[in-house]
PDB file of C-alpha atoms in Angstrom:
ATOM      1  CA  MET A 136      -0.035   0.323   0.093  1.00 79.00           C
ATOM      2  CA  SER A 137       0.987   3.446  -0.650  1.00 85.00           C
ATOM      3  CA  PRO A 138      -0.106   5.336   2.618  1.00 95.00           C
ATOM      4  CA  VAL A 139      -1.219   9.162   2.054  1.00 96.00           C
ATOM      5  CA  TRP A 140       1.978  10.590   4.154  1.00 98.00           C
ATOM      6  CA  ASN A 141       5.638   9.094   3.874  1.00 97.00           C
ATOM      7  CA  ARG A 142       6.204   9.320   7.584  1.00 98.00           C
ATOM      8  CA  LEU A 143       4.106   8.946  10.410  1.00 98.00           C
ATOM      9  CA  ILE A 144       4.521   9.722  14.562  1.00 98.00           C
ATOM     10  CA  ARG A 145       2.076   9.917  17.141  1.00 98.00           C
ATOM     11  CA  PHE A 146       2.545  12.472  19.695  1.00 98.00           C
ATOM     12  CA  ILE A 147       1.569  15.147  21.946  1.00 98.00           C
ATOM     13  CA  ALA A 148       1.261  18.694  20.863  1.00 98.00           C
ATOM     14  CA  ALA A 149       0.628  22.332  23.340  1.00 96.00           C
ATOM     15  CA  ASP A 150      -2.666  22.254  23.701  1.00 97.00           C
ATOM     16  CA  SER A 151      -1.912  18.976  25.752  1.00 98.00           C
ATOM     17  CA  LYS A 152      -3.791  16.684  22.561  1.00 98.00           C
ATOM     18  CA  VAL A 153      -2.655  13.052  21.115  1.00 98.00           C
ATOM     19  CA  TYR A 154      -2.295  13.841  16.999  1.00 98.00           C
ATOM     20  CA  TYR A 155      -0.862  12.159  14.687  1.00 98.00           C
ATOM     21  CA  GLY A 156       0.496  13.405  12.065  1.00 98.00           C
ATOM     22  CA  GLU A 157       3.863  13.633   9.429  1.00 98.00           C
ATOM     23  CA  PRO A 158       6.671  15.202  10.838  1.00 98.00           C
ATOM     24  CA  ILE A 159       8.702  18.430   8.942  1.00 98.00           C
ATOM     25  CA  ILE A 160      12.291  16.904   8.421  1.00 95.00           C
ATOM     26  CA  SER A 161      14.707  17.612   6.120  1.00 88.00           C
ATOM     27  CA  GLY A 162      17.802  16.084   4.776  1.00 86.00           C
ATOM     28  CA  ASP A 163      18.813  12.821   6.987  1.00 87.00           C
ATOM     29  CA  SER A 164      17.522  14.219   9.856  1.00 93.00           C
ATOM     30  CA  THR A 165      15.092  11.297  12.244  1.00 97.00           C
ATOM     31  CA  VAL A 166      12.159  12.565  14.768  1.00 98.00           C
ATOM     32  CA  ASP A 167      14.581  12.144  17.484  1.00 98.00           C
ATOM     33  CA  ASN A 168      16.972  13.668  16.467  1.00 97.00           C
ATOM     34  CA  LEU A 169      14.526  16.738  15.860  1.00 97.00           C
ATOM     35  CA  PHE A 170      12.578  15.861  19.096  1.00 97.00           C
ATOM     36  CA  LYS A 171      16.097  16.479  21.508  1.00 96.00           C
ATOM     37  CA  ALA A 172      17.038  19.844  19.542  1.00 96.00           C
ATOM     38  CA  ASP A 173      13.751  20.660  20.441  1.00 97.00           C
ATOM     39  CA  SER A 174      12.546  21.456  17.024  1.00 97.00           C
ATOM     40  CA  LEU A 175      10.303  18.525  16.219  1.00 98.00           C
ATOM     41  CA  GLU A 176       7.032  20.127  14.186  1.00 98.00           C
ATOM     42  CA  ALA A 177       3.905  17.983  12.417  1.00 98.00           C
ATOM     43  CA  LYS A 178       1.596  18.062   9.742  1.00 98.00           C
ATOM     44  CA  ILE A 179      -1.844  16.950  11.483  1.00 98.00           C
ATOM     45  CA  VAL A 180      -3.041  13.718  10.061  1.00 98.00           C
ATOM     46  CA  THR A 181      -6.399  13.221  10.323  1.00 98.00           C
ATOM     47  CA  GLY A 182      -8.720   9.909   9.440  1.00 97.00           C
ATOM     48  CA  ASP A 183      -8.249   5.992   9.367  1.00 97.00           C
ATOM     49  CA  VAL A 184      -4.041   6.757   8.967  1.00 97.00           C
ATOM     50  CA  PHE A 185      -4.221   3.329   7.071  1.00 97.00           C
ATOM     51  CA  ALA A 186      -6.989   4.148   4.474  1.00 96.00           C
ATOM     52  CA  ASP A 187      -7.025   6.439   1.458  1.00 93.00           C
ATOM     53  CA  ASP A 188      -8.682   9.007   2.363  1.00 95.00           C
ATOM     54  CA  ALA A 189      -6.631   9.947   5.275  1.00 97.00           C
ATOM     55  CA  VAL A 190      -5.789  14.082   5.048  1.00 98.00           C
ATOM     56  CA  VAL A 191      -2.040  15.443   5.702  1.00 98.00           C
ATOM     57  CA  THR A 192      -3.741  19.385   6.567  1.00 98.00           C
ATOM     58  CA  ASP A 193      -1.337  21.997   6.341  1.00 98.00           C
ATOM     59  CA  GLN A 194      -1.176  22.909  10.255  1.00 98.00           C
ATOM     60  CA  ILE A 195       1.716  22.670  11.471  1.00 98.00           C
ATOM     61  CA  VAL A 196       1.970  22.457  15.285  1.00 98.00           C
ATOM     62  CA  LYS A 197       5.396  21.388  17.385  1.00 98.00           C
ATOM     63  CA  VAL A 198       5.606  18.019  19.021  1.00 98.00           C
ATOM     64  CA  THR A 199       5.474  18.641  23.381  1.00 98.00           C
ATOM     65  CA  LYS A 200       6.298  14.554  23.474  1.00 98.00           C
ATOM     66  CA  LEU A 201       6.942  11.704  21.618  1.00 98.00           C
ATOM     67  CA  LEU A 202       5.127   9.011  21.589  1.00 98.00           C
ATOM     68  CA  ALA A 203       4.917   5.833  19.823  1.00 98.00           C
ATOM     69  CA  PRO A 204       3.764   5.900  16.286  1.00 98.00           C
ATOM     70  CA  LEU A 205       0.201   3.811  16.927  1.00 98.00           C
ATOM     71  CA  SER A 206      -1.847   3.414  19.881  1.00 98.00           C
ATOM     72  CA  LYS A 207      -2.580  -0.294  21.559  1.00 98.00           C
ATOM     73  CA  GLU A 208      -5.731  -0.544  21.044  1.00 97.00           C
ATOM     74  CA  GLU A 209      -5.396   0.280  16.965  1.00 97.00           C
ATOM     75  CA  ILE A 210      -2.695  -2.815  17.281  1.00 98.00           C
ATOM     76  CA  PRO A 211      -4.834  -6.021  17.282  1.00 98.00           C
ATOM     77  CA  ILE A 212      -1.767  -8.328  17.638  1.00 98.00           C
ATOM     78  CA  ILE A 213       1.563  -7.870  17.809  1.00 98.00           C
ATOM     79  CA  LYS A 214       3.459 -10.868  15.771  1.00 98.00           C
ATOM     80  CA  CYS A 215       7.589 -11.655  15.979  1.00 98.00           C
ATOM     81  CA  VAL A 216       9.820 -13.627  13.850  1.00 96.00           C
ATOM     82  CA  GLY A 217      12.310 -15.919  16.017  1.00 89.00           C
ATOM     83  CA  LEU A 218      16.141 -17.133  14.878  1.00 86.00           C
ATOM     84  CA  ASN A 219      16.263 -14.685  11.790  1.00 92.00           C
ATOM     85  CA  TYR A 220      19.595 -12.869  11.377  1.00 90.00           C
ATOM     86  CA  LYS A 221      21.974 -15.328  10.340  1.00 85.00           C
ATOM     87  CA  ALA A 222      24.972 -14.733  12.781  1.00 80.00           C
ATOM     88  CA  HIS A 223      22.580 -14.667  15.782  1.00 73.00           C
ATOM     89  CA  ILE A 224      21.572 -18.550  14.429  1.00 78.00           C
ATOM     90  CA  ALA A 225      25.156 -18.487  14.702  1.00 78.00           C
ATOM     91  CA  GLU A 226      26.088 -17.010  17.762  1.00 71.00           C
ATOM     92  CA  GLY A 227      22.985 -19.846  19.254  1.00 70.00           C
ATOM     93  CA  GLY A 228      24.395 -22.925  17.884  1.00 76.00           C
ATOM     94  CA  ARG A 229      20.987 -23.653  16.030  1.00 79.00           C
ATOM     95  CA  THR A 230      20.301 -24.513  12.205  1.00 85.00           C
ATOM     96  CA  PRO A 231      18.723 -22.058  10.602  1.00 87.00           C
ATOM     97  CA  PRO A 232      15.301 -23.008  10.426  1.00 88.00           C
ATOM     98  CA  PRO A 233      13.608 -23.511   6.815  1.00 94.00           C
ATOM     99  CA  TYR A 234      10.193 -21.577   7.427  1.00 95.00           C
ATOM    100  CA  PRO A 235      10.320 -18.331   9.205  1.00 95.00           C
ATOM    101  CA  SER A 236       9.858 -19.334  12.903  1.00 93.00           C
ATOM    102  CA  ILE A 237       6.759 -16.830  15.070  1.00 96.00           C
ATOM    103  CA  PHE A 238       5.927 -16.575  17.822  1.00 96.00           C
ATOM    104  CA  ILE A 239       3.325 -13.731  19.276  1.00 97.00           C
ATOM    105  CA  LYS A 240       3.266 -10.751  22.169  1.00 98.00           C
ATOM    106  CA  PRO A 241      -0.321  -9.779  23.078  1.00 97.00           C
ATOM    107  CA  THR A 242      -1.045  -5.945  23.014  1.00 97.00           C
ATOM    108  CA  HIS A 243      -0.435  -5.017  26.433  1.00 98.00           C
ATOM    109  CA  SER A 244       3.316  -5.155  25.718  1.00 98.00           C
ATOM    110  CA  HIS A 245       3.093  -2.065  23.925  1.00 98.00           C
ATOM    111  CA  ALA A 246       4.890   0.463  25.666  1.00 98.00           C
ATOM    112  CA  GLU A 247       5.995   3.767  24.479  1.00 98.00           C
ATOM    113  CA  ALA A 248       9.437   5.239  22.394  1.00 98.00           C
ATOM    114  CA  PHE A 249      11.192   6.241  25.206  1.00 98.00           C
ATOM    115  CA  GLU A 250       8.698   4.978  28.584  1.00 98.00           C
ATOM    116  CA  ASP A 251      10.669   3.579  31.613  1.00 98.00           C
ATOM    117  CA  ILE A 252       9.705  -0.118  30.822  1.00 98.00           C
ATOM    118  CA  PRO A 253       8.180  -1.944  34.181  1.00 98.00           C
ATOM    119  CA  ILE A 254      10.083  -5.367  35.164  1.00 98.00           C
ATOM    120  CA  PRO A 255       7.739  -7.772  36.858  1.00 98.00           C
ATOM    121  CA  LYS A 256       9.867  -9.407  40.184  1.00 98.00           C
ATOM    122  CA  LEU A 257      10.079 -12.823  38.234  1.00 97.00           C
ATOM    123  CA  ALA A 258      12.192 -11.189  35.564  1.00 98.00           C
ATOM    124  CA  TYR A 259      14.773  -9.635  37.236  1.00 98.00           C
ATOM    125  CA  GLU A 260      17.040 -12.241  37.055  1.00 98.00           C
ATOM    126  CA  THR A 261      18.582 -12.585  32.546  1.00 98.00           C
ATOM    127  CA  LEU A 262      16.913  -9.806  31.296  1.00 98.00           C
ATOM    128  CA  ASP A 263      17.724  -9.844  27.586  1.00 98.00           C
ATOM    129  CA  TYR A 264      17.465  -6.683  25.051  1.00 98.00           C
ATOM    130  CA  GLU A 265      16.398  -7.786  21.602  1.00 97.00           C
ATOM    131  CA  GLY A 266      17.243  -5.088  18.474  1.00 98.00           C
ATOM    132  CA  GLU A 267      14.292  -5.619  15.442  1.00 98.00           C
ATOM    133  CA  LEU A 268      13.332  -4.012  12.143  1.00 98.00           C
ATOM    134  CA  THR A 269       9.556  -3.930  12.304  1.00 98.00           C
ATOM    135  CA  ILE A 270       6.710  -4.079   9.822  1.00 98.00           C
ATOM    136  CA  VAL A 271       3.902  -2.755   9.682  1.00 98.00           C
ATOM    137  CA  ILE A 272       1.126  -3.691   8.257  1.00 98.00           C
ATOM    138  CA  GLY A 273      -1.481  -1.728   7.464  1.00 98.00           C
ATOM    139  CA  LYS A 274      -4.141  -3.246   4.733  1.00 98.00           C
ATOM    140  CA  THR A 275      -5.704  -6.400   5.831  1.00 98.00           C
ATOM    141  CA  GLY A 276      -5.532  -9.843   4.231  1.00 98.00           C
ATOM    142  CA  LYS A 277      -4.224 -13.609   4.187  1.00 98.00           C
ATOM    143  CA  ASP A 278      -2.937 -15.814   1.832  1.00 98.00           C
ATOM    144  CA  ILE A 279      -0.671 -12.672   0.405  1.00 98.00           C
ATOM    145  CA  PRO A 280       1.612 -13.869  -2.788  1.00 98.00           C
ATOM    146  CA  ILE A 281       4.937 -12.713  -1.808  1.00 97.00           C
ATOM    147  CA  GLU A 282       4.999 -10.800  -4.921  1.00 97.00           C
ATOM    148  CA  LYS A 283       2.323  -8.430  -3.451  1.00 97.00           C
ATOM    149  CA  VAL A 284       3.126  -8.046  -0.104  1.00 98.00           C
ATOM    150  CA  GLY A 285       3.740  -4.278  -0.649  1.00 96.00           C
ATOM    151  CA  GLU A 286       0.083  -3.799  -0.862  1.00 97.00           C
ATOM    152  CA  TYR A 287      -0.395  -5.033   2.163  1.00 98.00           C
ATOM    153  CA  VAL A 288       3.150  -3.040   4.158  1.00 98.00           C
ATOM    154  CA  ALA A 289       2.431   0.378   4.983  1.00 98.00           C
ATOM    155  CA  GLY A 290       5.478   0.567   6.135  1.00 98.00           C
ATOM    156  CA  TYR A 291       8.055   0.263   9.125  1.00 98.00           C
ATOM    157  CA  THR A 292       9.595   1.270  12.753  1.00 98.00           C
ATOM    158  CA  VAL A 293      12.035   0.377  15.563  1.00 98.00           C
ATOM    159  CA  ALA A 294      11.435  -2.271  18.006  1.00 98.00           C
ATOM    160  CA  ASN A 295      12.858  -3.767  21.387  1.00 98.00           C
ATOM    161  CA  ASP A 296      11.761  -6.948  21.616  1.00 98.00           C
ATOM    162  CA  VAL A 297      12.792  -7.508  25.356  1.00 98.00           C
ATOM    163  CA  SER A 298      13.219 -11.061  27.177  1.00 98.00           C
ATOM    164  CA  CYS A 299      13.375 -12.690  29.652  1.00 98.00           C
ATOM    165  CA  ARG A 300      16.217 -16.248  29.351  1.00 97.00           C
ATOM    166  CA  LYS A 301      14.840 -18.498  32.433  1.00 97.00           C
ATOM    167  CA  TRP A 302      11.206 -18.497  31.351  1.00 96.00           C
ATOM    168  CA  GLN A 303      12.572 -18.753  27.426  1.00 95.00           C
ATOM    169  CA  ARG A 304      14.936 -20.869  28.241  1.00 91.00           C
ATOM    170  CA  ASP A 305      16.132 -22.658  31.209  1.00 92.00           C
ATOM    171  CA  PRO A 306      14.365 -26.118  32.075  1.00 93.00           C
ATOM    172  CA  LYS A 307      13.058 -25.199  35.957  1.00 93.00           C
ATOM    173  CA  TYR A 308      11.161 -22.454  34.122  1.00 94.00           C
ATOM    174  CA  ALA A 309      10.261 -23.035  30.847  1.00 92.00           C
ATOM    175  CA  GLY A 310      10.235 -26.775  31.065  1.00 91.00           C
ATOM    176  CA  GLY A 311      11.852 -28.734  28.202  1.00 86.00           C
ATOM    177  CA  VAL A 312      10.832 -27.822  25.619  1.00 81.00           C
ATOM    178  CA  PRO A 313      11.893 -22.842  25.119  1.00 85.00           C
ATOM    179  CA  GLN A 314       8.697 -21.411  25.297  1.00 89.00           C
ATOM    180  CA  TRP A 315       8.479 -17.281  23.937  1.00 91.00           C
ATOM    181  CA  CYS A 316       5.296 -15.971  24.755  1.00 95.00           C
ATOM    182  CA  PHE A 317       5.134 -15.927  27.977  1.00 95.00           C
ATOM    183  CA  SER A 318       9.016 -15.336  28.801  1.00 97.00           C
ATOM    184  CA  LYS A 319       8.158 -12.562  26.092  1.00 97.00           C
ATOM    185  CA  GLY A 320       5.133 -11.297  26.385  1.00 97.00           C
ATOM    186  CA  PHE A 321       4.957  -9.277  29.727  1.00 98.00           C
ATOM    187  CA  ASP A 322       3.093  -5.804  30.193  1.00 98.00           C
ATOM    188  CA  LYS A 323       5.294  -2.964  27.809  1.00 98.00           C
ATOM    189  CA  PHE A 324       7.862  -5.680  27.213  1.00 98.00           C
ATOM    190  CA  ALA A 325       7.566  -4.276  23.343  1.00 98.00           C
ATOM    191  CA  PRO A 326       8.689  -0.455  22.996  1.00 98.00           C
ATOM    192  CA  PHE A 327       8.343   0.716  19.456  1.00 98.00           C
ATOM    193  CA  GLY A 328       8.898   3.894  17.785  1.00 98.00           C
ATOM    194  CA  PRO A 329       9.916   6.966  16.861  1.00 98.00           C
ATOM    195  CA  ALA A 330       8.456   6.626  13.802  1.00 98.00           C
ATOM    196  CA  ILE A 331       6.799   4.706  10.869  1.00 98.00           C
ATOM    197  CA  VAL A 332       8.838   5.343   7.314  1.00 98.00           C
ATOM    198  CA  SER A 333       6.871   4.405   4.819  1.00 98.00           C
ATOM    199  CA  ASN A 334       7.639   1.784   1.811  1.00 96.00           C
ATOM    200  CA  LYS A 335       7.659   4.741  -0.539  1.00 95.00           C
ATOM    201  CA  ILE A 336      10.780   6.186   1.033  1.00 96.00           C
ATOM    202  CA  LEU A 337      12.040   1.999   2.253  1.00 97.00           C
ATOM    203  CA  GLY A 338      10.890  -0.616  -0.048  1.00 96.00           C
ATOM    204  CA  ASP A 339      10.222  -4.299   0.324  1.00 95.00           C
ATOM    205  CA  ARG A 340      12.924  -5.291   1.674  1.00 96.00           C
ATOM    206  CA  PRO A 341      15.411  -2.641   3.273  1.00 97.00           C
ATOM    207  CA  ALA A 342      19.143  -3.019   3.895  1.00 97.00           C
ATOM    208  CA  LEU A 343      19.556  -0.462   6.833  1.00 98.00           C
ATOM    209  CA  ASP A 344      22.073  -0.052  10.435  1.00 98.00           C
ATOM    210  CA  LEU A 345      20.577  -1.479  13.231  1.00 98.00           C
ATOM    211  CA  LYS A 346      22.114  -0.906  16.749  1.00 98.00           C
ATOM    212  CA  THR A 347      21.613  -1.646  20.235  1.00 98.00           C
ATOM    213  CA  ILE A 348      23.132   0.733  22.467  1.00 98.00           C
ATOM    214  CA  VAL A 349      23.206  -0.239  26.600  1.00 98.00           C
ATOM    215  CA  ASN A 350      24.162   2.341  28.874  1.00 98.00           C
ATOM    216  CA  GLY A 351      26.041   3.572  26.215  1.00 98.00           C
ATOM    217  CA  GLU A 352      27.854   0.701  25.278  1.00 98.00           C
ATOM    218  CA  VAL A 353      26.809  -0.919  21.984  1.00 98.00           C
ATOM    219  CA  ARG A 354      25.699  -3.904  22.230  1.00 98.00           C
ATOM    220  CA  GLN A 355      24.066  -5.156  18.904  1.00 97.00           C
ATOM    221  CA  SER A 356      25.564  -3.593  15.236  1.00 97.00           C
ATOM    222  CA  THR A 357      24.614  -4.779  12.272  1.00 96.00           C
ATOM    223  CA  ASN A 358      22.596  -4.706   8.526  1.00 96.00           C
ATOM    224  CA  THR A 359      18.949  -6.031   7.706  1.00 96.00           C
ATOM    225  CA  SER A 360      20.356  -7.140   4.636  1.00 94.00           C
ATOM    226  CA  ASP A 361      21.699 -10.250   7.276  1.00 92.00           C
ATOM    227  CA  LEU A 362      18.066 -11.394   7.731  1.00 95.00           C
ATOM    228  CA  LEU A 363      17.713 -15.047   6.986  1.00 94.00           C
ATOM    229  CA  PHE A 364      13.817 -14.818   5.891  1.00 96.00           C
ATOM    230  CA  HIS A 365      13.382 -10.630   4.994  1.00 96.00           C
ATOM    231  CA  VAL A 366       9.826  -8.707   4.566  1.00 98.00           C
ATOM    232  CA  PRO A 367       8.074 -10.278   1.377  1.00 98.00           C
ATOM    233  CA  GLU A 368       8.952 -13.735   3.087  1.00 97.00           C
ATOM    234  CA  ILE A 369       7.928 -12.890   6.173  1.00 98.00           C
ATOM    235  CA  VAL A 370       4.966 -11.141   5.595  1.00 98.00           C
ATOM    236  CA  SER A 371       3.540 -14.350   2.936  1.00 98.00           C
ATOM    237  CA  PHE A 372       4.305 -17.032   5.781  1.00 98.00           C
ATOM    238  CA  ILE A 373       2.241 -15.013   8.823  1.00 97.00           C
ATOM    239  CA  SER A 374      -0.519 -14.793   5.993  1.00 98.00           C
ATOM    240  CA  GLN A 375      -0.838 -18.023   5.163  1.00 98.00           C
ATOM    241  CA  GLY A 376      -4.040 -19.596   6.040  1.00 98.00           C
ATOM    242  CA  THR A 377      -4.396 -16.620   8.888  1.00 97.00           C
ATOM    243  CA  THR A 378      -5.764 -12.697   8.722  1.00 98.00           C
ATOM    244  CA  LEU A 379      -3.146 -10.459   9.489  1.00 98.00           C
ATOM    245  CA  GLU A 380      -5.188  -7.173  10.566  1.00 98.00           C
ATOM    246  CA  LYS A 381      -4.734  -3.569   9.636  1.00 98.00           C
ATOM    247  CA  GLY A 382      -2.144  -2.325  12.477  1.00 98.00           C
ATOM    248  CA  THR A 383      -0.454  -5.506  12.868  1.00 98.00           C
ATOM    249  CA  ILE A 384       2.977  -4.842  13.592  1.00 98.00           C
ATOM    250  CA  ILE A 385       5.657  -7.756  12.826  1.00 98.00           C
ATOM    251  CA  MET A 386       9.234  -7.897  14.998  1.00 98.00           C
ATOM    252  CA  THR A 387      11.648  -9.263  12.635  1.00 98.00           C
ATOM    253  CA  GLY A 388      13.736 -10.809  14.553  1.00 95.00           C
ATOM    254  CA  THR A 389      16.749  -9.767  16.640  1.00 94.00           C
ATOM    255  CA  PRO A 390      20.540  -9.441  15.451  1.00 94.00           C
ATOM    256  CA  ALA A 391      24.070 -11.030  17.212  1.00 90.00           C
ATOM    257  CA  GLY A 392      24.939  -9.673  20.395  1.00 93.00           C
ATOM    258  CA  VAL A 393      22.526 -10.142  22.834  1.00 95.00           C
ATOM    259  CA  ALA A 394      23.074 -10.893  26.115  1.00 96.00           C
ATOM    260  CA  MET A 395      22.102 -14.984  26.388  1.00 93.00           C
ATOM    261  CA  GLY A 396      25.051 -15.273  23.544  1.00 89.00           C
ATOM    262  CA  MET A 397      27.677 -13.912  25.303  1.00 94.00           C
ATOM    263  CA  LYS A 398      30.295 -16.674  27.277  1.00 93.00           C
ATOM    264  CA  THR A 399      29.332 -14.001  30.526  1.00 97.00           C
ATOM    265  CA  PRO A 400      25.920 -12.915  29.972  1.00 97.00           C
ATOM    266  CA  LEU A 401      25.737  -8.831  30.029  1.00 98.00           C
ATOM    267  CA  TRP A 402      21.802  -9.114  31.499  1.00 98.00           C
ATOM    268  CA  LEU A 403      19.851  -6.362  32.053  1.00 98.00           C
ATOM    269  CA  ASN A 404      19.629  -4.899  35.058  1.00 98.00           C
ATOM    270  CA  ASN A 405      17.537  -2.245  37.347  1.00 98.00           C
ATOM    271  CA  ASN A 406      17.956   1.217  36.075  1.00 98.00           C
ATOM    272  CA  ASP A 407      19.732   0.148  32.654  1.00 98.00           C
ATOM    273  CA  VAL A 408      19.202   1.958  29.336  1.00 98.00           C
ATOM    274  CA  VAL A 409      18.478   0.128  26.611  1.00 98.00           C
ATOM    275  CA  GLU A 410      18.343   2.307  22.986  1.00 98.00           C
ATOM    276  CA  VAL A 411      17.891   1.249  19.144  1.00 98.00           C
ATOM    277  CA  GLU A 412      18.367   2.636  16.502  1.00 98.00           C
ATOM    278  CA  VAL A 413      17.452   2.253  12.548  1.00 98.00           C
ATOM    279  CA  ALA A 414      18.833   4.739  10.041  1.00 98.00           C
ATOM    280  CA  GLN A 415      16.342   6.376   9.004  1.00 97.00           C
ATOM    281  CA  ILE A 416      13.796   5.621  10.853  1.00 98.00           C
ATOM    282  CA  GLY A 417      14.944   6.586  14.293  1.00 98.00           C
ATOM    283  CA  LYS A 418      16.017   5.505  18.012  1.00 98.00           C
ATOM    284  CA  ILE A 419      13.817   4.110  20.897  1.00 98.00           C
ATOM    285  CA  SER A 420      15.302   4.757  24.430  1.00 98.00           C
ATOM    286  CA  ASN A 421      13.740   3.142  27.271  1.00 98.00           C
ATOM    287  CA  LYS A 422      14.761   2.182  30.963  1.00 98.00           C
ATOM    288  CA  MET A 423      14.034  -1.001  32.398  1.00 98.00           C
ATOM    289  CA  VAL A 424      12.717   0.046  35.968  1.00 98.00           C
ATOM    290  CA  HIS A 425      12.127  -2.820  38.026  1.00 98.00           C
ATOM    291  CA  ALA A 426       8.484  -2.983  39.506  1.00 95.00           C
TER     292      ALA A 426
END
């Protein structure tokens, strides 16, 4: 699909109201950098942001707080791909899967792009980060052919698939078979943003630099060209026999560099700050806070 906007943000303006908008950007700037410089403005977008009759108005307002680009209520489900970067698969000593490995996060995992993430007590230990390029579906579909995927993708955003490894892989907690949904599905374990950038700009197979930074230290650094299954293959596969609803976000998997893959894991601790940045889209930043 081709949304009426090139980039979409959700934000609070000076009147304390929440709006959707097309950020005013020039050159290589991203919305997070402009917001940090106190110079982010946007043209208000009205109507269903995914519909052809949405309108990018001429009304320009200053952004006083930058949120996730979609609200929790607009996201029917969060779908995720595991083991999808070639180097990450090697890091974990795994064999590349024949098809995308899919799991889900509940919509209550939704978190804003810059808010603190409350960590429940049972997840204090072995807390990990996963920086990910994330697909945003803009049109409902089912059994989507690979060559038609571009008609259903609105664009891309940035996410952190926050994870608790002991509930994912430790047999004393997860049992004999690793499980992903509970270990990754706690409230607010899916911060994303700061914008959605249209596939008109980034295309169907974006090759973008991705970094995850913990307390100023780069932990993950790769290019999304290392994806085993890229956007067309992921969206087509997930939609087979399954209705893929407008507003669904799909995390495409994480690259090498997670704490779990280290000889001595550097797990996340209370008050650690995790930033995930994807070139041309921007950066999210979230503090992990023990609840």
